[in-house]
């Protein structure tokens, strides 16, 4: 049976032949339907990983497999059918004069017949709640609407994996939350895997797994709860932790031992109620 995962096997990468290695011996697996958040300092190699996943770059050492197919110059179009990518700045991604043209453009390299394309445009604009904007000019939309169109363009190709490379970073907190909720709905409906490169720690707490990159290496790969329970280690490499994790750390140091690492306000409250009833 075909494997449903993205696998990096001992991948090393550098941009120039004699230049510094940007990724060193990176190995990890992203199983299907998981949401993996990738965090790390600027320059730690996160975007490079994203570009290697859909064949925008190729490693000098090691191998990358998407659902069992090795990423190479020969397989790149098949790979891109499976792995869609949304970047931070949507303006760089628009090519069409209308939203509809733009969504269609992404599909054109994939040899779909006209009727299928028309159906997919409607479905993907509906999924991101942009149906009413089909004939609008992409450049005149708000930042959040532009990102929705960029996501619709990716959905139209019907990928199994979607990479969001700081795709919500330019939006305000409300816009960011709305887009993430939309994406999570689509993820569930279509059983997609999601890879988000982000600095938003609140978002990271909701992922299934976190891949922490440090200086071109996988520093840790674990569930958010386990990661934030080891916040001292994160601080050692200079990464921040969410507010709730900090507060839980302070409570633990003050002698109130919480039974688990809370990931949000609700869980923190539940922990505090438990302590209260024990006392
Ligand atoms: P991150 O996404 O974690 O900020 P990147 O993957 O963008 O990290 O960058 C990793 C390293 O590769 C950095 O040192 C960066 O300067 C370098 N780099 C990124 N893109 C290029 C490029 N096109 N040419 C040369 N070096 C690059």
PDB file of C-alpha atoms and ligand atoms in Angstrom:
ATOM      1  CA  UNK A   1       0.000   0.000   0.000  1.00  0.00           C
ATOM      2  CA  UNK A   2       1.136   3.566  -0.681  1.00  0.00           C
ATOM      3  CA  UNK A   3       2.632   5.240   2.371  1.00  0.00           C
ATOM      4  CA  UNK A   4       0.802   8.374   3.532  1.00  0.00           C
ATOM      5  CA  UNK A   5       3.547  10.487   4.955  1.00  0.00           C
ATOM      6  CA  UNK A   6       6.302  12.933   4.209  1.00  0.00           C
ATOM      7  CA  UNK A   7       9.665  11.556   5.183  1.00  0.00           C
ATOM      8  CA  UNK A   8      13.004  13.386   5.400  1.00  0.00           C
ATOM      9  CA  UNK A   9      15.837  10.872   5.530  1.00  0.00           C
ATOM     10  CA  UNK A  10      19.235  12.274   6.553  1.00  0.00           C
ATOM     11  CA  UNK A  11      18.740  15.428   4.523  1.00  0.00           C
ATOM     12  CA  UNK A  12      21.531  18.001   4.249  1.00  0.00           C
ATOM     13  CA  UNK A  13      21.220  21.128   2.163  1.00  0.00           C
ATOM     14  CA  UNK A  14      23.217  24.221   1.243  1.00  0.00           C
ATOM     15  CA  UNK A  15      22.401  27.032  -1.173  1.00  0.00           C
ATOM     16  CA  UNK A  16      25.894  27.367  -2.678  1.00  0.00           C
ATOM     17  CA  UNK A  17      28.342  24.625  -3.529  1.00  0.00           C
ATOM     18  CA  UNK A  18      31.011  25.794  -1.133  1.00  0.00           C
ATOM     19  CA  UNK A  19      28.609  27.629   1.188  1.00  0.00           C
ATOM     20  CA  UNK A  20      27.549  26.733   4.721  1.00  0.00           C
ATOM     21  CA  UNK A  21      25.210  23.815   5.320  1.00  0.00           C
ATOM     22  CA  UNK A  22      21.777  25.241   6.063  1.00  0.00           C
ATOM     23  CA  UNK A  23      20.306  21.841   7.027  1.00  0.00           C
ATOM     24  CA  UNK A  24      22.388  19.072   8.537  1.00  0.00           C
ATOM     25  CA  UNK A  25      21.315  15.444   8.614  1.00  0.00           C
ATOM     26  CA  UNK A  26      17.633  16.248   9.103  1.00  0.00           C
ATOM     27  CA  UNK A  27      15.290  13.272   9.560  1.00  0.00           C
ATOM     28  CA  UNK A  28      11.611  13.284  10.477  1.00  0.00           C
ATOM     29  CA  UNK A  29       8.265  11.899   9.373  1.00  0.00           C
ATOM     30  CA  UNK A  30       4.940  13.676   9.031  1.00  0.00           C
ATOM     31  CA  UNK A  31       2.122  11.112   9.006  1.00  0.00           C
ATOM     32  CA  UNK A  32      -1.060  11.839   7.071  1.00  0.00           C
ATOM     33  CA  UNK A  33      -3.783  13.935   8.692  1.00  0.00           C
ATOM     34  CA  UNK A  34      -1.402  15.364  11.290  1.00  0.00           C
ATOM     35  CA  UNK A  35      -0.836  19.019  12.021  1.00  0.00           C
ATOM     36  CA  UNK A  36       2.849  19.680  12.544  1.00  0.00           C
ATOM     37  CA  UNK A  37       4.039  23.119  13.644  1.00  0.00           C
ATOM     38  CA  UNK A  38       7.636  24.004  12.779  1.00  0.00           C
ATOM     39  CA  UNK A  39       9.291  26.540  15.053  1.00  0.00           C
ATOM     40  CA  UNK A  40      12.807  27.916  15.502  1.00  0.00           C
ATOM     41  CA  UNK A  41      14.834  31.105  15.228  1.00  0.00           C
ATOM     42  CA  UNK A  42      15.049  33.058  11.994  1.00  0.00           C
ATOM     43  CA  UNK A  43      17.613  31.345   9.826  1.00  0.00           C
ATOM     44  CA  UNK A  44      17.220  27.933  11.499  1.00  0.00           C
ATOM     45  CA  UNK A  45      16.135  26.358   8.201  1.00  0.00           C
ATOM     46  CA  UNK A  46      12.326  26.249   8.446  1.00  0.00           C
ATOM     47  CA  UNK A  47      11.542  27.769   5.039  1.00  0.00           C
ATOM     48  CA  UNK A  48      14.244  25.676   3.432  1.00  0.00           C
ATOM     49  CA  UNK A  49      12.492  22.557   4.760  1.00  0.00           C
ATOM     50  CA  UNK A  50       9.196  23.783   3.293  1.00  0.00           C
ATOM     51  CA  UNK A  51      10.783  24.381  -0.121  1.00  0.00           C
ATOM     52  CA  UNK A  52      12.412  20.951  -0.098  1.00  0.00           C
ATOM     53  CA  UNK A  53       9.050  19.345   0.654  1.00  0.00           C
ATOM     54  CA  UNK A  54       7.482  20.447  -2.597  1.00  0.00           C
ATOM     55  CA  UNK A  55      10.493  20.342  -4.847  1.00  0.00           C
ATOM     56  CA  UNK A  56      11.311  24.045  -5.037  1.00  0.00           C
ATOM     57  CA  UNK A  57      14.762  22.944  -3.830  1.00  0.00           C
ATOM     58  CA  UNK A  58      16.529  19.564  -3.877  1.00  0.00           C
ATOM     59  CA  UNK A  59      18.904  18.249  -1.195  1.00  0.00           C
ATOM     60  CA  UNK A  60      22.568  17.555  -1.873  1.00  0.00           C
ATOM     61  CA  UNK A  61      22.492  14.707   0.611  1.00  0.00           C
ATOM     62  CA  UNK A  62      19.740  12.421   1.846  1.00  0.00           C
ATOM     63  CA  UNK A  63      16.279  11.769   0.448  1.00  0.00           C
ATOM     64  CA  UNK A  64      12.764  13.126   0.784  1.00  0.00           C
ATOM     65  CA  UNK A  65       9.678  11.011   0.139  1.00  0.00           C
ATOM     66  CA  UNK A  66       6.097  12.198  -0.262  1.00  0.00           C
ATOM     67  CA  UNK A  67       3.641   9.300   0.020  1.00  0.00           C
ATOM     68  CA  UNK A  68       6.435   6.955  -0.966  1.00  0.00           C
ATOM     69  CA  UNK A  69       7.559   8.956  -4.045  1.00  0.00           C
ATOM     70  CA  UNK A  70      11.071  10.342  -3.902  1.00  0.00           C
ATOM     71  CA  UNK A  71      11.192  14.098  -4.527  1.00  0.00           C
ATOM     72  CA  UNK A  72      13.298  14.689  -7.639  1.00  0.00           C
ATOM     73  CA  UNK A  73      13.297  16.797 -10.796  1.00  0.00           C
ATOM     74  CA  UNK A  74      11.417  13.961 -12.538  1.00  0.00           C
ATOM     75  CA  UNK A  75       8.640  13.654  -9.953  1.00  0.00           C
ATOM     76  CA  UNK A  76       8.250  17.309  -9.070  1.00  0.00           C
ATOM     77  CA  UNK A  77       4.852  17.828 -10.750  1.00  0.00           C
ATOM     78  CA  UNK A  78       3.386  14.789  -9.016  1.00  0.00           C
ATOM     79  CA  UNK A  79       4.846  16.007  -5.753  1.00  0.00           C
ATOM     80  CA  UNK A  80       3.306  19.468  -6.161  1.00  0.00           C
ATOM     81  CA  UNK A  81      -0.107  17.923  -6.763  1.00  0.00           C
ATOM     82  CA  UNK A  82       0.221  16.472  -3.275  1.00  0.00           C
ATOM     83  CA  UNK A  83       2.023  19.278  -1.474  1.00  0.00           C
ATOM     84  CA  UNK A  84       0.595  22.800  -1.656  1.00  0.00           C
ATOM     85  CA  UNK A  85       2.310  25.811  -0.219  1.00  0.00           C
ATOM     86  CA  UNK A  86       1.140  29.242   0.970  1.00  0.00           C
ATOM     87  CA  UNK A  87       3.706  31.944   1.709  1.00  0.00           C
ATOM     88  CA  UNK A  88       3.678  34.987   3.945  1.00  0.00           C
ATOM     89  CA  UNK A  89       3.082  37.638   1.324  1.00  0.00           C
ATOM     90  CA  UNK A  90       0.102  36.809  -0.904  1.00  0.00           C
ATOM     91  CA  UNK A  91       0.887  39.679  -3.312  1.00  0.00           C
ATOM     92  CA  UNK A  92       3.809  37.678  -4.661  1.00  0.00           C
ATOM     93  CA  UNK A  93       1.509  34.775  -5.468  1.00  0.00           C
ATOM     94  CA  UNK A  94      -1.122  36.516  -7.596  1.00  0.00           C
ATOM     95  CA  UNK A  95      -0.968  36.216 -11.345  1.00  0.00           C
ATOM     96  CA  UNK A  96      -4.587  36.508 -12.487  1.00  0.00           C
ATOM     97  CA  UNK A  97      -6.700  39.625 -12.956  1.00  0.00           C
ATOM     98  CA  UNK A  98      -9.636  38.089 -11.106  1.00  0.00           C
ATOM     99  CA  UNK A  99      -9.850  35.825  -8.097  1.00  0.00           C
ATOM    100  CA  UNK A 100     -11.294  33.098 -10.341  1.00  0.00           C
ATOM    101  CA  UNK A 101      -8.384  33.303 -12.824  1.00  0.00           C
ATOM    102  CA  UNK A 102      -5.985  33.144  -9.982  1.00  0.00           C
ATOM    103  CA  UNK A 103      -7.446  29.991  -8.505  1.00  0.00           C
ATOM    104  CA  UNK A 104      -7.575  28.480 -12.003  1.00  0.00           C
ATOM    105  CA  UNK A 105      -3.914  29.245 -12.639  1.00  0.00           C
ATOM    106  CA  UNK A 106      -2.675  26.843  -9.969  1.00  0.00           C
ATOM    107  CA  UNK A 107      -4.547  23.993 -11.675  1.00  0.00           C
ATOM    108  CA  UNK A 108      -3.380  24.688 -15.196  1.00  0.00           C
ATOM    109  CA  UNK A 109      -0.144  22.795 -14.860  1.00  0.00           C
ATOM    110  CA  UNK A 110      -2.020  19.726 -13.727  1.00  0.00           C
ATOM    111  CA  UNK A 111      -3.909  18.945 -16.911  1.00  0.00           C
ATOM    112  CA  UNK A 112      -7.470  19.119 -15.582  1.00  0.00           C
ATOM    113  CA  UNK A 113     -10.435  19.426 -17.919  1.00  0.00           C
ATOM    114  CA  UNK A 114     -12.429  22.657 -17.935  1.00  0.00           C
ATOM    115  CA  UNK A 115     -15.495  21.313 -16.106  1.00  0.00           C
ATOM    116  CA  UNK A 116     -13.400  19.875 -13.293  1.00  0.00           C
ATOM    117  CA  UNK A 117     -11.556  23.169 -12.978  1.00  0.00           C
ATOM    118  CA  UNK A 118     -14.801  25.153 -12.787  1.00  0.00           C
ATOM    119  CA  UNK A 119     -16.136  22.817 -10.100  1.00  0.00           C
ATOM    120  CA  UNK A 120     -12.947  23.013  -8.069  1.00  0.00           C
ATOM    121  CA  UNK A 121     -12.849  26.823  -8.263  1.00  0.00           C
ATOM    122  CA  UNK A 122     -16.346  26.961  -6.794  1.00  0.00           C
ATOM    123  CA  UNK A 123     -15.584  24.381  -4.101  1.00  0.00           C
ATOM    124  CA  UNK A 124     -12.310  25.896  -2.976  1.00  0.00           C
ATOM    125  CA  UNK A 125     -13.622  29.484  -2.893  1.00  0.00           C
ATOM    126  CA  UNK A 126     -16.574  28.241  -0.883  1.00  0.00           C
ATOM    127  CA  UNK A 127     -14.243  26.406   1.545  1.00  0.00           C
ATOM    128  CA  UNK A 128     -12.421  29.665   2.337  1.00  0.00           C
ATOM    129  CA  UNK A 129     -15.653  31.710   2.340  1.00  0.00           C
ATOM    130  CA  UNK A 130     -14.734  33.807  -0.713  1.00  0.00           C
ATOM    131  CA  UNK A 131     -17.490  32.771  -3.133  1.00  0.00           C
ATOM    132  CA  UNK A 132     -18.767  36.329  -3.455  1.00  0.00           C
ATOM    133  CA  UNK A 133     -15.370  37.569  -4.626  1.00  0.00           C
ATOM    134  CA  UNK A 134     -14.932  35.323  -7.661  1.00  0.00           C
ATOM    135  CA  UNK A 135     -14.782  38.217 -10.119  1.00  0.00           C
ATOM    136  CA  UNK A 136     -12.929  40.696  -7.894  1.00  0.00           C
ATOM    137  CA  UNK A 137      -9.369  41.851  -8.529  1.00  0.00           C
ATOM    138  CA  UNK A 138      -7.007  40.048  -6.124  1.00  0.00           C
ATOM    139  CA  UNK A 139      -4.889  43.171  -5.550  1.00  0.00           C
ATOM    140  CA  UNK A 140      -7.844  45.097  -4.146  1.00  0.00           C
ATOM    141  CA  UNK A 141      -8.660  42.572  -1.432  1.00  0.00           C
ATOM    142  CA  UNK A 142      -7.708  42.932   2.243  1.00  0.00           C
ATOM    143  CA  UNK A 143      -4.700  41.011   3.598  1.00  0.00           C
ATOM    144  CA  UNK A 144      -6.889  38.291   5.094  1.00  0.00           C
ATOM    145  CA  UNK A 145      -8.967  37.933   1.926  1.00  0.00           C
ATOM    146  CA  UNK A 146      -5.788  37.659  -0.168  1.00  0.00           C
ATOM    147  CA  UNK A 147      -4.557  34.834   2.022  1.00  0.00           C
ATOM    148  CA  UNK A 148      -7.920  33.095   1.678  1.00  0.00           C
ATOM    149  CA  UNK A 149      -7.589  33.259  -2.115  1.00  0.00           C
ATOM    150  CA  UNK A 150      -4.015  31.952  -1.916  1.00  0.00           C
ATOM    151  CA  UNK A 151      -5.296  29.045   0.174  1.00  0.00           C
ATOM    152  CA  UNK A 152      -8.166  28.427  -2.275  1.00  0.00           C
ATOM    153  CA  UNK A 153      -5.628  28.234  -5.121  1.00  0.00           C
ATOM    154  CA  UNK A 154      -3.768  25.545  -3.234  1.00  0.00           C
ATOM    155  CA  UNK A 155      -6.952  23.648  -2.287  1.00  0.00           C
ATOM    156  CA  UNK A 156      -8.104  23.607  -5.911  1.00  0.00           C
ATOM    157  CA  UNK A 157      -5.192  21.326  -6.800  1.00  0.00           C
ATOM    158  CA  UNK A 158      -6.532  18.953  -4.115  1.00  0.00           C
ATOM    159  CA  UNK A 159      -3.277  18.324  -2.245  1.00  0.00           C
ATOM    160  CA  UNK A 160      -2.807  15.906   0.650  1.00  0.00           C
ATOM    161  CA  UNK A 161      -0.436  18.256   2.466  1.00  0.00           C
ATOM    162  CA  UNK A 162      -0.601  22.004   2.894  1.00  0.00           C
ATOM    163  CA  UNK A 163       2.374  24.010   4.086  1.00  0.00           C
ATOM    164  CA  UNK A 164       1.714  27.458   5.528  1.00  0.00           C
ATOM    165  CA  UNK A 165       5.028  29.301   5.681  1.00  0.00           C
ATOM    166  CA  UNK A 166       4.223  32.133   8.094  1.00  0.00           C
ATOM    167  CA  UNK A 167       1.077  32.544   6.032  1.00  0.00           C
ATOM    168  CA  UNK A 168      -0.847  34.364   8.756  1.00  0.00           C
ATOM    169  CA  UNK A 169       2.067  36.432  10.099  1.00  0.00           C
ATOM    170  CA  UNK A 170       0.961  39.648   8.380  1.00  0.00           C
ATOM    171  CA  UNK A 171      -2.605  39.485   9.680  1.00  0.00           C
ATOM    172  CA  UNK A 172      -3.989  40.934  12.911  1.00  0.00           C
ATOM    173  CA  UNK A 173      -4.842  38.432  15.688  1.00  0.00           C
ATOM    174  CA  UNK A 174      -8.515  38.299  14.687  1.00  0.00           C
ATOM    175  CA  UNK A 175      -7.722  37.730  10.995  1.00  0.00           C
ATOM    176  CA  UNK A 176      -5.155  35.118  11.947  1.00  0.00           C
ATOM    177  CA  UNK A 177      -7.635  33.229  14.084  1.00  0.00           C
ATOM    178  CA  UNK A 178     -10.314  33.319  11.375  1.00  0.00           C
ATOM    179  CA  UNK A 179      -7.946  31.952   8.736  1.00  0.00           C
ATOM    180  CA  UNK A 180      -6.656  29.226  11.040  1.00  0.00           C
ATOM    181  CA  UNK A 181     -10.215  28.174  11.889  1.00  0.00           C
ATOM    182  CA  UNK A 182     -11.071  28.006   8.187  1.00  0.00           C
ATOM    183  CA  UNK A 183      -7.979  25.928   7.484  1.00  0.00           C
ATOM    184  CA  UNK A 184      -8.683  23.575  10.354  1.00  0.00           C
ATOM    185  CA  UNK A 185     -12.242  23.036   9.085  1.00  0.00           C
ATOM    186  CA  UNK A 186     -10.915  22.212   5.621  1.00  0.00           C
ATOM    187  CA  UNK A 187      -8.255  19.961   7.146  1.00  0.00           C
ATOM    188  CA  UNK A 188     -10.940  17.898   8.870  1.00  0.00           C
ATOM    189  CA  UNK A 189     -13.260  17.762   5.863  1.00  0.00           C
ATOM    190  CA  UNK A 190     -10.537  16.742   3.422  1.00  0.00           C
ATOM    191  CA  UNK A 191      -8.336  14.765   5.821  1.00  0.00           C
ATOM    192  CA  UNK A 192      -5.376  16.963   4.998  1.00  0.00           C
ATOM    193  CA  UNK A 193      -2.027  17.120   6.717  1.00  0.00           C
ATOM    194  CA  UNK A 194      -0.970  20.569   7.749  1.00  0.00           C
ATOM    195  CA  UNK A 195       2.544  21.902   8.197  1.00  0.00           C
ATOM    196  CA  UNK A 196       2.648  25.379   9.688  1.00  0.00           C
ATOM    197  CA  UNK A 197       5.816  27.417  10.051  1.00  0.00           C
ATOM    198  CA  UNK A 198       4.998  29.966  12.691  1.00  0.00           C
ATOM    199  CA  UNK A 199       6.101  32.207  15.536  1.00  0.00           C
ATOM    200  CA  UNK A 200       2.591  32.183  17.015  1.00  0.00           C
ATOM    201  CA  UNK A 201       2.958  30.102  20.171  1.00  0.00           C
ATOM    202  CA  UNK A 202      -0.752  30.009  20.841  1.00  0.00           C
ATOM    203  CA  UNK A 203      -1.157  28.346  17.461  1.00  0.00           C
ATOM    204  CA  UNK A 204       1.647  25.890  18.247  1.00  0.00           C
ATOM    205  CA  UNK A 205      -0.200  24.630  21.341  1.00  0.00           C
ATOM    206  CA  UNK A 206      -3.014  23.378  19.083  1.00  0.00           C
ATOM    207  CA  UNK A 207      -0.831  21.344  16.702  1.00  0.00           C
ATOM    208  CA  UNK A 208      -0.463  17.559  17.009  1.00  0.00           C
ATOM    209  CA  UNK A 209       3.289  17.788  16.966  1.00  0.00           C
ATOM    210  CA  UNK A 210       6.007  20.403  17.037  1.00  0.00           C
ATOM    211  CA  UNK A 211       9.265  20.213  15.153  1.00  0.00           C
ATOM    212  CA  UNK A 212      11.801  22.534  16.740  1.00  0.00           C
ATOM    213  CA  UNK A 213      14.641  23.555  14.437  1.00  0.00           C
ATOM    214  CA  UNK A 214      17.888  24.953  15.766  1.00  0.00           C
ATOM    215  CA  UNK A 215      20.862  25.901  13.587  1.00  0.00           C
ATOM    216  CA  UNK A 216      19.823  23.640  10.739  1.00  0.00           C
ATOM    217  CA  UNK A 217      19.148  20.582  12.881  1.00  0.00           C
ATOM    218  CA  UNK A 218      16.010  18.998  14.308  1.00  0.00           C
ATOM    219  CA  UNK A 219      16.399  19.943  17.950  1.00  0.00           C
ATOM    220  CA  UNK A 220      13.211  18.278  19.144  1.00  0.00           C
ATOM    221  CA  UNK A 221      10.103  16.664  17.702  1.00  0.00           C
ATOM    222  CA  UNK A 222       7.317  16.095  20.183  1.00  0.00           C
ATOM    223  CA  UNK A 223       3.735  16.933  21.216  1.00  0.00           C
ATOM    224  CA  UNK A 224       3.154  20.545  22.346  1.00  0.00           C
ATOM    225  CA  UNK A 225       2.374  19.470  25.919  1.00  0.00           C
ATOM    226  CA  UNK A 226       5.687  17.635  26.284  1.00  0.00           C
ATOM    227  CA  UNK A 227       7.531  20.488  24.601  1.00  0.00           C
ATOM    228  CA  UNK A 228       6.222  23.231  26.864  1.00  0.00           C
ATOM    229  CA  UNK A 229       6.664  21.045  29.948  1.00  0.00           C
ATOM    230  CA  UNK A 230      10.390  21.353  29.184  1.00  0.00           C
ATOM    231  CA  UNK A 231      10.333  25.105  28.863  1.00  0.00           C
ATOM    232  CA  UNK A 232      13.762  25.558  30.490  1.00  0.00           C
ATOM    233  CA  UNK A 233      15.268  23.750  27.520  1.00  0.00           C
ATOM    234  CA  UNK A 234      13.437  26.018  25.093  1.00  0.00           C
ATOM    235  CA  UNK A 235      14.709  29.041  26.985  1.00  0.00           C
ATOM    236  CA  UNK A 236      18.247  27.620  26.705  1.00  0.00           C
ATOM    237  CA  UNK A 237      18.098  27.901  22.929  1.00  0.00           C
ATOM    238  CA  UNK A 238      16.486  31.320  23.247  1.00  0.00           C
ATOM    239  CA  UNK A 239      12.921  30.428  22.261  1.00  0.00           C
ATOM    240  CA  UNK A 240       9.908  31.856  24.030  1.00  0.00           C
ATOM    241  CA  UNK A 241       7.066  29.865  25.614  1.00  0.00           C
ATOM    242  CA  UNK A 242       3.327  30.680  25.687  1.00  0.00           C
ATOM    243  CA  UNK A 243       1.988  32.834  28.518  1.00  0.00           C
ATOM    244  CA  UNK A 244       0.057  29.943  30.088  1.00  0.00           C
ATOM    245  CA  UNK A 245       3.203  27.763  30.084  1.00  0.00           C
ATOM    246  CA  UNK A 246       5.151  30.551  31.816  1.00  0.00           C
ATOM    247  CA  UNK A 247       2.454  30.969  34.436  1.00  0.00           C
ATOM    248  CA  UNK A 248       2.313  27.194  35.006  1.00  0.00           C
ATOM    249  CA  UNK A 249       6.108  27.229  35.463  1.00  0.00           C
ATOM    250  CA  UNK A 250       5.822  29.969  38.093  1.00  0.00           C
ATOM    251  CA  UNK A 251       3.078  28.038  39.917  1.00  0.00           C
ATOM    252  CA  UNK A 252       5.159  24.874  39.898  1.00  0.00           C
ATOM    253  CA  UNK A 253       8.194  26.737  41.270  1.00  0.00           C
ATOM    254  CA  UNK A 254       5.989  28.204  43.998  1.00  0.00           C
ATOM    255  CA  UNK A 255       5.254  24.647  45.136  1.00  0.00           C
ATOM    256  CA  UNK A 256       1.849  24.124  43.535  1.00  0.00           C
ATOM    257  CA  UNK A 257       2.541  21.059  41.472  1.00  0.00           C
ATOM    258  CA  UNK A 258       0.183  20.884  38.549  1.00  0.00           C
ATOM    259  CA  UNK A 259      -0.721  17.401  37.393  1.00  0.00           C
ATOM    260  CA  UNK A 260      -0.151  18.216  33.720  1.00  0.00           C
ATOM    261  CA  UNK A 261       1.224  20.996  31.558  1.00  0.00           C
ATOM    262  CA  UNK A 262      -1.749  23.241  30.674  1.00  0.00           C
ATOM    263  CA  UNK A 263      -1.871  24.405  27.051  1.00  0.00           C
ATOM    264  CA  UNK A 264      -4.510  27.113  27.330  1.00  0.00           C
ATOM    265  CA  UNK A 265      -6.414  29.203  29.845  1.00  0.00           C
ATOM    266  CA  UNK A 266      -9.169  26.628  30.176  1.00  0.00           C
ATOM    267  CA  UNK A 267      -6.747  23.831  31.052  1.00  0.00           C
ATOM    268  CA  UNK A 268      -4.918  26.085  33.501  1.00  0.00           C
ATOM    269  CA  UNK A 269      -8.204  26.873  35.222  1.00  0.00           C
ATOM    270  CA  UNK A 270      -9.044  23.173  35.420  1.00  0.00           C
ATOM    271  CA  UNK A 271      -5.645  22.495  37.012  1.00  0.00           C
ATOM    272  CA  UNK A 272      -6.224  25.236  39.559  1.00  0.00           C
ATOM    273  CA  UNK A 273      -9.667  23.868  40.447  1.00  0.00           C
ATOM    274  CA  UNK A 274      -8.149  20.404  40.974  1.00  0.00           C
ATOM    275  CA  UNK A 275      -5.521  21.852  43.313  1.00  0.00           C
ATOM    276  CA  UNK A 276      -8.178  23.743  45.206  1.00  0.00           C
ATOM    277  CA  UNK A 277     -10.298  20.634  45.741  1.00  0.00           C
ATOM    278  CA  UNK A 278      -7.252  18.625  46.936  1.00  0.00           C
ATOM    279  CA  UNK A 279      -6.322  21.213  49.557  1.00  0.00           C
TER     280      UNK A 279
HETATM  281  P1  LIG B   1      14.007  30.226   8.532  1.00  0.00           P
HETATM  282  O1  LIG B   1      12.846  29.924   7.672  1.00  0.00           O
HETATM  283  O2  LIG B   1      14.107  29.352   9.743  1.00  0.00           O
HETATM  284  O3  LIG B   1      14.123  31.675   8.884  1.00  0.00           O
HETATM  285  P2  LIG B   1      15.599  29.744   6.149  1.00  0.00           P
HETATM  286  O4  LIG B   1      15.348  28.346   5.731  1.00  0.00           O
HETATM  287  O5  LIG B   1      14.892  30.840   5.424  1.00  0.00           O
HETATM  288  O6  LIG B   1      15.356  29.859   7.724  1.00  0.00           O
HETATM  289  O7  LIG B   1      17.158  30.059   6.052  1.00  0.00           O
HETATM  290  C1  LIG B   1      18.146  29.190   6.555  1.00  0.00           C
HETATM  291  C2  LIG B   1      19.515  29.743   6.194  1.00  0.00           C
HETATM  292  O8  LIG B   1      19.677  29.736   4.788  1.00  0.00           O
HETATM  293  C3  LIG B   1      19.758  31.180   6.649  1.00  0.00           C
HETATM  294  O9  LIG B   1      21.082  31.302   7.076  1.00  0.00           O
HETATM  295  C4  LIG B   1      19.510  31.977   5.386  1.00  0.00           C
HETATM  296  O10 LIG B   1      20.290  33.153   5.400  1.00  0.00           O
HETATM  297  C5  LIG B   1      19.999  31.021   4.305  1.00  0.00           C
HETATM  298  N1  LIG B   1      19.300  31.238   3.030  1.00  0.00           N
HETATM  299  C6  LIG B   1      17.957  31.236   2.848  1.00  0.00           C
HETATM  300  N2  LIG B   1      17.659  31.438   1.548  1.00  0.00           N
HETATM  301  C7  LIG B   1      18.821  31.557   0.894  1.00  0.00           C
HETATM  302  C8  LIG B   1      19.192  31.770  -0.469  1.00  0.00           C
HETATM  303  N3  LIG B   1      18.244  31.887  -1.428  1.00  0.00           N
HETATM  304  N4  LIG B   1      20.497  31.843  -0.767  1.00  0.00           N
HETATM  305  C9  LIG B   1      21.443  31.703   0.184  1.00  0.00           C
HETATM  306  N5  LIG B   1      21.190  31.505   1.486  1.00  0.00           N
HETATM  307  C10 LIG B   1      19.894  31.421   1.845  1.00  0.00           C
END
